[in-house]
XYZ file of C-alpha atoms in Angstrom:
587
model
C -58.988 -27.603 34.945
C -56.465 -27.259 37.781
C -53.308 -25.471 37.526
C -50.501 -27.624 37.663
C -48.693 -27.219 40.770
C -45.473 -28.169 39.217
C -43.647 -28.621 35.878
C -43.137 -31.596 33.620
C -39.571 -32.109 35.408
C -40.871 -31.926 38.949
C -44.021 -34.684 37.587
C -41.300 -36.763 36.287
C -39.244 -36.889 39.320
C -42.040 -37.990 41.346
C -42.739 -40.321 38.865
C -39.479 -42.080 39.076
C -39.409 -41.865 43.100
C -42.641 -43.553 43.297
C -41.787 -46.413 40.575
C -38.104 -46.952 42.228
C -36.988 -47.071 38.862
C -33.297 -49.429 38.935
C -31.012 -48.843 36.388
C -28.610 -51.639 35.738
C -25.395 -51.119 33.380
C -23.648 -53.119 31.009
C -20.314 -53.757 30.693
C -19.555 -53.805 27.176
C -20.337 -51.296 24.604
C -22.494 -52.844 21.732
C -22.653 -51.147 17.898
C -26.800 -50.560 17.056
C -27.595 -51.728 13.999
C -30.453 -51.415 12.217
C -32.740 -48.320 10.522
C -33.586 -45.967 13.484
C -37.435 -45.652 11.786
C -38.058 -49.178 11.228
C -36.953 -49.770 14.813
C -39.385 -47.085 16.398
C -42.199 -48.564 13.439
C -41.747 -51.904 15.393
C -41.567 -50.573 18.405
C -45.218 -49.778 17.954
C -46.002 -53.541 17.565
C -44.025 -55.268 20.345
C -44.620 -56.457 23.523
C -43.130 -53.703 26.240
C -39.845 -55.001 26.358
C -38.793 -55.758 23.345
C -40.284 -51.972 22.623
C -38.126 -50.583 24.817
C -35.013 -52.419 23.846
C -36.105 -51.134 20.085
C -36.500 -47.311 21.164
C -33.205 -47.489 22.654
C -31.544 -48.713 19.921
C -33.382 -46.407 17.811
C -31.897 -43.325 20.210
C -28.552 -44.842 20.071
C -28.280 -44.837 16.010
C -30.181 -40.972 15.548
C -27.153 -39.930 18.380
C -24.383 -41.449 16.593
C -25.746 -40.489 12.915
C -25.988 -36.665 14.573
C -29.806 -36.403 15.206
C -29.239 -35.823 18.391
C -32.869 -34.095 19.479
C -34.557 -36.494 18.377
C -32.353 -39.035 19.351
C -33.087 -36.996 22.930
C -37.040 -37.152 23.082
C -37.016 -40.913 21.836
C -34.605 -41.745 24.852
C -36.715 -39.351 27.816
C -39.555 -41.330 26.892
C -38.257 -44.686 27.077
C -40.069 -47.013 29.985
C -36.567 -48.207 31.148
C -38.019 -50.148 33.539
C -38.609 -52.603 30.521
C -35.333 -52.669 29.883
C -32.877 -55.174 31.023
C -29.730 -54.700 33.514
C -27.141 -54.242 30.848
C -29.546 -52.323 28.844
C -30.722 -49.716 31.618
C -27.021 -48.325 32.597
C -26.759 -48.015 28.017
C -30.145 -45.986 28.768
C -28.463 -43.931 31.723
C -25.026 -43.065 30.169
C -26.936 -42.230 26.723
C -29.795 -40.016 28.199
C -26.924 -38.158 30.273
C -24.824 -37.464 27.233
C -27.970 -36.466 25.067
C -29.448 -33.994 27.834
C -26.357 -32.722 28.833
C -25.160 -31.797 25.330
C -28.804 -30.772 24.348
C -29.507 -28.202 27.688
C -32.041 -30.589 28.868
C -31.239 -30.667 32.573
C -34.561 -32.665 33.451
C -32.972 -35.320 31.253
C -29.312 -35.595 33.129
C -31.419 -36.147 36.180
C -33.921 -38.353 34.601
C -30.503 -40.572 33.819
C -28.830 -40.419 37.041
C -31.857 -40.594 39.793
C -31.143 -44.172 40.695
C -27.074 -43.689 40.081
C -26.393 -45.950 43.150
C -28.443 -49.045 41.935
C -26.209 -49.492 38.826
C -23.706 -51.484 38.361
C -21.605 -49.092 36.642
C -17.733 -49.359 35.708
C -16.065 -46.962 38.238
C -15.129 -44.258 34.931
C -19.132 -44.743 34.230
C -20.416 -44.300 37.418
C -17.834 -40.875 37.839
C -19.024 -39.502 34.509
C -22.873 -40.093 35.617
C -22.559 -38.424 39.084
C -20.367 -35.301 37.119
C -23.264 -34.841 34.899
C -25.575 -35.173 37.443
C -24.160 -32.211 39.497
C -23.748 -29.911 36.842
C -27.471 -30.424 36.116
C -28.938 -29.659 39.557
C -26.236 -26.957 39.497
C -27.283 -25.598 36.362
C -31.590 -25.454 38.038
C -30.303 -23.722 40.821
C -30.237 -27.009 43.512
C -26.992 -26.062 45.403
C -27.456 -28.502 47.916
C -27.725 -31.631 46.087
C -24.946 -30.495 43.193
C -22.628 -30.152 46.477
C -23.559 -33.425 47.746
C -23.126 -34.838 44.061
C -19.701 -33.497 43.827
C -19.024 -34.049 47.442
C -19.559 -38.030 47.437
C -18.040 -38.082 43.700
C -14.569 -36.427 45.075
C -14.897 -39.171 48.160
C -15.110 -41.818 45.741
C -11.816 -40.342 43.516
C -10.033 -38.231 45.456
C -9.885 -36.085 42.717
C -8.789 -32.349 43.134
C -9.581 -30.825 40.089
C -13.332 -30.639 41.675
C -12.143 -28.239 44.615
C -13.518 -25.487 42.059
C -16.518 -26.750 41.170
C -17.457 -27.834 45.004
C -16.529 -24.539 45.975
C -18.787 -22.943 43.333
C -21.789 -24.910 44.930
C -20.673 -24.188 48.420
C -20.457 -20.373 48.441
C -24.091 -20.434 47.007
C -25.645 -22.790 49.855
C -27.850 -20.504 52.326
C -26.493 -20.869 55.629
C -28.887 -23.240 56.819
C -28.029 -25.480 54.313
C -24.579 -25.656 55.211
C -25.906 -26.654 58.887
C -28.062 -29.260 57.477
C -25.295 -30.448 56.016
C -23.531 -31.263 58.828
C -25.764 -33.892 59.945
C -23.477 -36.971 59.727
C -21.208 -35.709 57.668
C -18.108 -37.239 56.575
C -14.792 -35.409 58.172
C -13.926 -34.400 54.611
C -17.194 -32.649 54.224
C -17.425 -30.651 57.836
C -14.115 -29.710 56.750
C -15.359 -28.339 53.513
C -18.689 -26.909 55.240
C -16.077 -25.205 57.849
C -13.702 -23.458 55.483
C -17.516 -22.228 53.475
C -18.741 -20.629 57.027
C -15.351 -19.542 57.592
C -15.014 -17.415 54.047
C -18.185 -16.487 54.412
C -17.847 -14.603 58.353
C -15.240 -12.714 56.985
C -17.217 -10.429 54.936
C -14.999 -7.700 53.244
C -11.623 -8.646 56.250
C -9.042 -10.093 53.698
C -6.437 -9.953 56.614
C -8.974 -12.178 59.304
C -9.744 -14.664 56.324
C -6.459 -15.551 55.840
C -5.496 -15.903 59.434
C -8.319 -18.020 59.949
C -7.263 -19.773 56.757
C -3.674 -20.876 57.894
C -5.412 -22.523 61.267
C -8.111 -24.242 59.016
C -5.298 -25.520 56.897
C -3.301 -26.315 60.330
C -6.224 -28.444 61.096
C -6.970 -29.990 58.157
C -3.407 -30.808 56.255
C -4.781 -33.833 53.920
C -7.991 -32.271 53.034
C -8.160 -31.630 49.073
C -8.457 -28.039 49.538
C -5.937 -28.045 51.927
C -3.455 -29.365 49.430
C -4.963 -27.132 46.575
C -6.999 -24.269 47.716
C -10.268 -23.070 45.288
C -8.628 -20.668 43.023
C -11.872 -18.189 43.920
C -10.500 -18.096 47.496
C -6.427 -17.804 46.245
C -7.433 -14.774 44.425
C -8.160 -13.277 47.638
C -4.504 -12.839 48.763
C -3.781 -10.072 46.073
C -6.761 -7.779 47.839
C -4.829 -7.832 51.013
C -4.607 -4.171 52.373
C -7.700 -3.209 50.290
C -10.484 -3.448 52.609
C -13.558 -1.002 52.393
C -13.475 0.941 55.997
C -15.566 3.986 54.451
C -18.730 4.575 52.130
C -20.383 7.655 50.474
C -23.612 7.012 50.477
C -25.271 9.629 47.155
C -29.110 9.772 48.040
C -31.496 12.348 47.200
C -32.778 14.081 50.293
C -35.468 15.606 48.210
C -37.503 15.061 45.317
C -39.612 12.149 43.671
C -37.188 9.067 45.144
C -36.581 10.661 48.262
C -39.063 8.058 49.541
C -37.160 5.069 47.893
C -33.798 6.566 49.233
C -34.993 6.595 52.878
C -35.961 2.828 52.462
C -32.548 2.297 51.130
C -30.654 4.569 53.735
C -32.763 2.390 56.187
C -31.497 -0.422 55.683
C -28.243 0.999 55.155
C -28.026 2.075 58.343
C -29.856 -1.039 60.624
C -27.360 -3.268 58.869
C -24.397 -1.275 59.410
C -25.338 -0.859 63.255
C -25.873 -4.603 63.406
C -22.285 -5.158 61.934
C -20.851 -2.921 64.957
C -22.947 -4.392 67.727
C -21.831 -7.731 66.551
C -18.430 -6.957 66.817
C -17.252 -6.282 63.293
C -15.220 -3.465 62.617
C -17.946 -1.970 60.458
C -17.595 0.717 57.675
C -18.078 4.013 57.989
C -21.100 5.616 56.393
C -20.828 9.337 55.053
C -24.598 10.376 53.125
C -24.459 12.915 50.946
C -27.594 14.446 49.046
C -27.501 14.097 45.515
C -30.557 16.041 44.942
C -28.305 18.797 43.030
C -27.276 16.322 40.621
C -23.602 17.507 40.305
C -22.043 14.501 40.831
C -18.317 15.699 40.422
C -18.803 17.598 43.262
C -20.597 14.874 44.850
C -17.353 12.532 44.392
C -14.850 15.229 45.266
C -16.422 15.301 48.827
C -16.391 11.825 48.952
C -12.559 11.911 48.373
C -12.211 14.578 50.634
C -13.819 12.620 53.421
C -11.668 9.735 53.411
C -14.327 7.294 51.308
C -12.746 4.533 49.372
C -16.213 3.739 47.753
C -19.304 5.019 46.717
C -22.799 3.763 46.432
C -25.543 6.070 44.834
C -26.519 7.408 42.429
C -30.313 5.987 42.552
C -32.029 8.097 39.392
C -31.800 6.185 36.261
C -30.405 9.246 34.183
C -27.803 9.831 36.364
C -26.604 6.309 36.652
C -26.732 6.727 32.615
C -24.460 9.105 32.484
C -22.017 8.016 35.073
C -21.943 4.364 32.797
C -21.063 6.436 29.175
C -17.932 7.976 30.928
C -14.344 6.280 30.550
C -14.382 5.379 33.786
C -15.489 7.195 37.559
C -13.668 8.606 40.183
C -14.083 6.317 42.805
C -15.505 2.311 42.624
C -19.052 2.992 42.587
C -22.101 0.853 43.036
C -24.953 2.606 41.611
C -28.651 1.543 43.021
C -30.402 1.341 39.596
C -29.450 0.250 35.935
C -28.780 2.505 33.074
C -30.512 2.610 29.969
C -27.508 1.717 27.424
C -26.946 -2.111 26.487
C -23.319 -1.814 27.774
C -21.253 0.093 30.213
C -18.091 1.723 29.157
C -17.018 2.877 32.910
C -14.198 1.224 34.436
C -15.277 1.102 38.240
C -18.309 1.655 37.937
C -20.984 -1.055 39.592
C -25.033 -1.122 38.761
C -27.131 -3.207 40.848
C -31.171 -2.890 41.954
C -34.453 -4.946 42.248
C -34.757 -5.410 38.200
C -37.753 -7.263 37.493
C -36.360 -7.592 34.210
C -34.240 -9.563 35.744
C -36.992 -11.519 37.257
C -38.475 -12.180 33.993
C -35.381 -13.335 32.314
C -35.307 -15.658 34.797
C -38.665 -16.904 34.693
C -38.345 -17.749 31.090
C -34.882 -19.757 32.080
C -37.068 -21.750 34.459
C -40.076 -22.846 32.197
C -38.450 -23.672 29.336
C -35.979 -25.665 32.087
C -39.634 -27.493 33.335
C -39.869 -28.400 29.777
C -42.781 -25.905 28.544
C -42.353 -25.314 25.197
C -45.719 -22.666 23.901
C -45.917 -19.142 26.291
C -48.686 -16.489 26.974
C -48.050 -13.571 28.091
C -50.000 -11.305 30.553
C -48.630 -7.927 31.749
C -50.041 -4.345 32.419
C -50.672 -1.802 29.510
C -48.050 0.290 30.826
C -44.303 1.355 30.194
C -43.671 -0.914 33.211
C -45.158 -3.923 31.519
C -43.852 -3.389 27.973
C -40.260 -3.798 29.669
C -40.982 -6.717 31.728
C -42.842 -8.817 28.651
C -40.381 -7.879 26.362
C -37.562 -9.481 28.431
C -39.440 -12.123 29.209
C -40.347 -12.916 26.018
C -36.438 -12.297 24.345
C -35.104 -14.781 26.923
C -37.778 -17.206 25.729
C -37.354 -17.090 22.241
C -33.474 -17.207 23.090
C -34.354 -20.414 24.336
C -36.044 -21.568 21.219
C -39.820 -21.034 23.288
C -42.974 -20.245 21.126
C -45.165 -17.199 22.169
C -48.724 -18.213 21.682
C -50.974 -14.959 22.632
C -49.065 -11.802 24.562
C -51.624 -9.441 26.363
C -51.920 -6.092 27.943
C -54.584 -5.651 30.202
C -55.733 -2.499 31.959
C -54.835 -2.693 36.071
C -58.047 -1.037 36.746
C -60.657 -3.566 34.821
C -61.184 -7.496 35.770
C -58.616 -9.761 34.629
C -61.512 -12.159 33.341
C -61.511 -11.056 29.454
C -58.029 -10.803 29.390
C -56.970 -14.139 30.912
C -59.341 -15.143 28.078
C -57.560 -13.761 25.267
C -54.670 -14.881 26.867
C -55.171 -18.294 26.822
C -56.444 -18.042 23.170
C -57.254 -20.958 20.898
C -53.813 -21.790 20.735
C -53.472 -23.337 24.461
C -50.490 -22.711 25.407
C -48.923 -24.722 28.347
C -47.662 -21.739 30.391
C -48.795 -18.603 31.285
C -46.225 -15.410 32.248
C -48.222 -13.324 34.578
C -46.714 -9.577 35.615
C -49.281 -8.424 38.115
C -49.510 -6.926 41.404
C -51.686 -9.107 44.382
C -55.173 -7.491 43.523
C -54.815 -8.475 39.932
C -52.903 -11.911 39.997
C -55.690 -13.679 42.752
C -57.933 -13.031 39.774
C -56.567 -15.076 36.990
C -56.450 -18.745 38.545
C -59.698 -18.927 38.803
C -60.115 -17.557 35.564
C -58.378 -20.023 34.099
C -60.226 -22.831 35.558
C -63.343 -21.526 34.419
C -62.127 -20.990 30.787
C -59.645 -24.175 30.432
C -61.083 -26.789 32.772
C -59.585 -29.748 30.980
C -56.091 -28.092 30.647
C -53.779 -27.735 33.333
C -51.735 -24.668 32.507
C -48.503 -24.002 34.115
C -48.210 -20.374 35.449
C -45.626 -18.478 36.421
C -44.936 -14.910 37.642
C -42.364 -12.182 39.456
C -42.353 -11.698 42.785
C -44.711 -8.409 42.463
C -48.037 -10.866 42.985
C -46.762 -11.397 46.299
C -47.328 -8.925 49.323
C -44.676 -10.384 51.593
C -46.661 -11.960 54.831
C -48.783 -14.745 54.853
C -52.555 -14.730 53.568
C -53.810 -17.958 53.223
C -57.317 -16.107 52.908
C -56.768 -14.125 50.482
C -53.755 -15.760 48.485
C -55.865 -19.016 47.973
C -56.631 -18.518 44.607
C -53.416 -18.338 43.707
C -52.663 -22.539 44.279
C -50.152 -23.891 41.695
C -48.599 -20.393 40.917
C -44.808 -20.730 40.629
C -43.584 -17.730 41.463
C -39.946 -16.379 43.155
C -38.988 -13.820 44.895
C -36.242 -12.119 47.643
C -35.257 -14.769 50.579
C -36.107 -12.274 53.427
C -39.978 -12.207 51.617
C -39.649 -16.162 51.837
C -37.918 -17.784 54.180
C -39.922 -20.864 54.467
C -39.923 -21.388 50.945
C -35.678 -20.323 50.279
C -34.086 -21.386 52.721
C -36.164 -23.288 55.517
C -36.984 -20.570 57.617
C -35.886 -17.625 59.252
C -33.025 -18.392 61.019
C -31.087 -19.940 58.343
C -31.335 -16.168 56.259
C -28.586 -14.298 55.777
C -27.989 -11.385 58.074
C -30.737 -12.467 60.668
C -30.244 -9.605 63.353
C -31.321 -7.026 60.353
C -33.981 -8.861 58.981
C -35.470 -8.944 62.641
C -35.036 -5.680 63.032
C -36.565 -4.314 59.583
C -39.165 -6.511 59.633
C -40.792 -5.591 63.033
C -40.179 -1.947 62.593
C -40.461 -1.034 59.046
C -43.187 -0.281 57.231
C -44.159 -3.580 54.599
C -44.535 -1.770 51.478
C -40.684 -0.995 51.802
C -39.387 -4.127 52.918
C -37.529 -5.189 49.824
C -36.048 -1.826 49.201
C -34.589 -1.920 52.784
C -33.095 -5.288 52.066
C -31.643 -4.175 48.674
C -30.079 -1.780 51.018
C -28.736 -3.878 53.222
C -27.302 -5.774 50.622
C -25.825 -2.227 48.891
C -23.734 -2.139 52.065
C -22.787 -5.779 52.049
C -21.621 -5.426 47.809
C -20.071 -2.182 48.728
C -17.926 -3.712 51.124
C -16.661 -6.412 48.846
C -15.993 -4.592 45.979
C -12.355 -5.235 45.184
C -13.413 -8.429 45.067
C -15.930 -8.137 42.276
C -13.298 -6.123 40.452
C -10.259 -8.942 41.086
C -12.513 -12.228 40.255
C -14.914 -12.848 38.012
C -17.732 -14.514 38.714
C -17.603 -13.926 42.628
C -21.333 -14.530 44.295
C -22.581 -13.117 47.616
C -25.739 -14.736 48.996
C -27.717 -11.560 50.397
C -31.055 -10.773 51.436
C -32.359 -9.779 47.933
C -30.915 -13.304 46.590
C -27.762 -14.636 45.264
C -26.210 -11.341 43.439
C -23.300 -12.120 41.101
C -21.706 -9.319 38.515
C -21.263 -10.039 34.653
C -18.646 -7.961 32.620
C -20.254 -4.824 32.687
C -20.581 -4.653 36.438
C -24.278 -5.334 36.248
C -25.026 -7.361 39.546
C -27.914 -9.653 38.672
C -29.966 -11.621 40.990
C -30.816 -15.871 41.341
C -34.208 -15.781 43.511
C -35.541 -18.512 44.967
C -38.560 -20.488 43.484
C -41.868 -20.884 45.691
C -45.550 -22.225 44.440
C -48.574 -21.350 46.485
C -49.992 -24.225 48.702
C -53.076 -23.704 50.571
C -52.818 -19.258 49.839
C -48.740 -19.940 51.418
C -45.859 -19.815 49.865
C -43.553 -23.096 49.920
C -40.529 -24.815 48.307
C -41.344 -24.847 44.674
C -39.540 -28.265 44.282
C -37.816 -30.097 47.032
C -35.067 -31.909 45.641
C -33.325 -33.098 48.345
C -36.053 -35.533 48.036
C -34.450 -36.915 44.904
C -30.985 -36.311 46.011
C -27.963 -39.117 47.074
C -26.991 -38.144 50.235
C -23.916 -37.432 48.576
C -21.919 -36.379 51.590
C -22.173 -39.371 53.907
């Protein structure tokens, strides 16, 4: 057994890429006739053509009659290359439809890899590359739903896709919007311009929209010259509300202190780096929360000229703060409470939730098409959380739990990768474990399922942070993600296309490794502090920070998008590399 090194949607792309599968349209739209299960009965009989041509008929009748799943699976497994011109662009406009309105993203793609090789009516051809963005969108590949968009808005002029363009483009790491550049259409430098330009400006509402007007000045016929994003026009009303002054609430004392000078680290590296680099900075003010009286706490803050807050750190105290009306001050506290909803007005939670992490490991394997899930997390409080939200946001997506297990840190993970796997076979594995623990299962597996190859994924807490090829060998295949300063190769191409470089350099050199993340959660804490009255005037604002992508839902909960890597040879590297798959959309 080997552990598969990707998903069924990455095996499919490659697939495709290899074949140089051409899709063909027709021009005119024909009725199907015929009984959808005596077409797939004959399909069974025929020669591979006339099979295919069946199938697709078959899929064409179940979607119009409403069976639309099944309609779905008969179309994804359709050998279009069988088909004939007018047949393969029915296949591609009817697998688009069916995956988009299903959730299958692998399927939009499927539809729309070889977009430029059909002969497509102009309307067709649109819809198709539409579809196709919103699906690499919707699996977190920024750069190629920008290009999508970008090539479809050269090809229409259309301006109601400033939005959507600009949603891709403020989630691009900034060495993607360099890579970009290469040969770039004037429209698109334009576009990549006024994205670098937004995104220096950090919390300066006032410099933006200076900048803006020349940008404008320069560019007078660009789309978003003529109609700006309505993320960015939303800026104007937070004119005159820039953060110049944080209260930091830390313990100084007590069973976090250690976490909180990790956080005030970074805190403070990052806000020295700012100054040095010629930004006007924010002033820092650190008060100890140790006491606990957080009135007092925020009437000093007041007192001292602070027009934000960030702290508290312990749970219980960020619990209370979120049960009150609302708190004195915008505050973005450094952990989550424990109630399902917040009920302050103001009040901000953000923090390295591996919650989160499963959540979004869940999103991802049912998006690689797994369907039947083992779990395999630590006998502790810890691991109770983490499996539970793991396996909530699986059965949300209509995923099957096959075996969940709780295994004892301290014993070898051989018997209980065994019971995990179970007789039930399940084709992925959710593995919660810390380095020691995790470089034991894969081989496990491959003793105990030889003949299988078993997807697994896990949180970023199997990963120590540096390279190990030595040691992280036996962890091939594992999908895991994980913060972009822990993997630059893997997020974002390297190291000098991550956000806030100079602190990065400077934390990683001189801080101690087993703190690393918490120092980059706190340079990001400075970064969300800072843009604040944003987060409160537009929904759905994103800021792409060293701990990933951090966006806030209604509650003020900041969550995070991680990058995906797999282990290749004990390193960590791209989990999928799309751009492989990609139009060059921006050419």
């Amino acid at each position: 057994m080997k552990i598969s090194s990707r998903g069924p949607l990455a095996a499919a792309f490659v697939a495709m890429w290899l074949a140089g599968c051409a899709f063909q349209p027709g021009i005119t739209e024909r009725q199907p006739v015929g009984d959808p299960d005596q077409l797939l009965a004959q399909a069974e009989q025929q020669a591979p053509e006339q099979a295919a041509q069946s199938r697709l008929q078959a899929a064409d009748i179940l979607a119009r009659q409403g069976s639309r799943p099944q309609a779905l699976d008969i179309a994804k497994g359709i050998d279009d290359s069988r088909l004939s011109a007018e047949d393969r662009g029915r296949w591609a406009m009817l697998l688009s439809d069916l995956g988009e309105t299903e959730g299958d993203t692998s399927a939009v793609i499927q539809a729309a890899q070889r977009l430029d090789e059909l002969q497509l009516s102009g309307d067709q051809a649109a819809l198709l590359r539409e579809r196709q963005a919103r699906a690499l969108g919707q699996i977190g590949e920024t750069r190629a739903a920008t290009q999508a968009l970008l090539r479809l808005q050269a090809d229409t002029d259309r301006i109601d896709l400033n939005d959507p363009i600009w949603e891709q483009l403020s989630r691009l790491a900034p060495g993607a919007i360099d890579e970009l550049r290469d040969g770039a259409s004037e429209p698109t430098q334009a576009w990549l311009d006024l994205a670098e330009l937004v995104r220096a400006s950090g919390g300066d509402i006032e410099r933006l929209f200076a900048r803006l007007d020349d940008w404008r000045d320069r560019n007078p016929d660009h789309p978003a010259a003529r109609q700006l994003p309505a993320d960015i026009l939303a800026l104007r009303d937070l004119r005159g509300q820039d953060v110049s002054h944080i209260a930091v609430f830390l313990p100084e004392s007590g069973p976090l202190a250690g976490v909180a000078d990790a956080l005030e680290e970074g805190l403070r590296a990052h806000h020295m780096n700012e100054v040095n680099g010629g930004s006007r900075g924010t002033q820092l003010t650190f008060l100890d929360s140790s006491g606990g009286n957080f009135d007092a706490l925020y009437q000093e803050a007041q007192q001292s000229g602070a027009q934000v807050v960030i702290g508290p750190l312990n749970k219980e105290a960020v619990t209370a703060l979120e049960r009150r009306d609302r708190v004195p001050m915008p505050t973005l506290a450094l952990n989550y409470g424990e109630d399902e909803h917040s009920s302050a007005k103001g009040l901000f939670q953000y923090g390295l939730s591996a919650e989160d992490e499963a959540r979004s490991v869940a999103a991802r394997g049912r998006q690689d098409g797994h369907r039947s899930a083992s779990l395999l997390v630590p006998d502790n409080a810890w691991g109770r959380r983490v499996g539970e939200a793991f396996a909530d946001a699986w059965r949300e997506r209509d995923g099957q739990i096959a075996n969940a297990v709780r295994y004892n840190p301290g014993r070898p993970a051989t018997e209980s990768t065994r019971r995990a796997l179970g007789s039930s076979r399940p084709d992925m594995l959710f593995l919660l474990a810390l380095p020691d623990y995790a470089r034991q299962v894969p081989p496990t597996i491959d003793y105990y399922a030889y003949k299988q190859e078993l997807s697994v994924y896990a949180t970023s807490h199997l990963y120590e942070g540096r390279p190990q090829p030595r040691l992280d060998k036996d962890l091939n295949g594992v999908m895991f993600l994980d913060i972009p300063w822990q993997i630059p190769d893997a997020a974002v191409g390297g190291e000098e296309a991550l956000p806030f470089l100079d602190s990065y350099r400077q934390l990683r050199e001189e801080s101690d490794p087993n703190m690393f993340r918490l120092m980059a959660m706190g340079v990001d804490a400075y970064e969300l502090a800072r843009r604040l009255p944003q987060f409160q005037a537009i929904p759905g604002s994103e800021m792409f920070g060293a701990t990933g992508t951090l966006s806030a839902d209604q509650d003020g909960r900041f969550h995070r998008r991680l990058p995906w890597a797999r282990f290749e040879d004990g390193v960590p590297q791209p989990a999928l590399d799309m751009n492989r798959f990609a139009d060059d959309a921006s050419r």
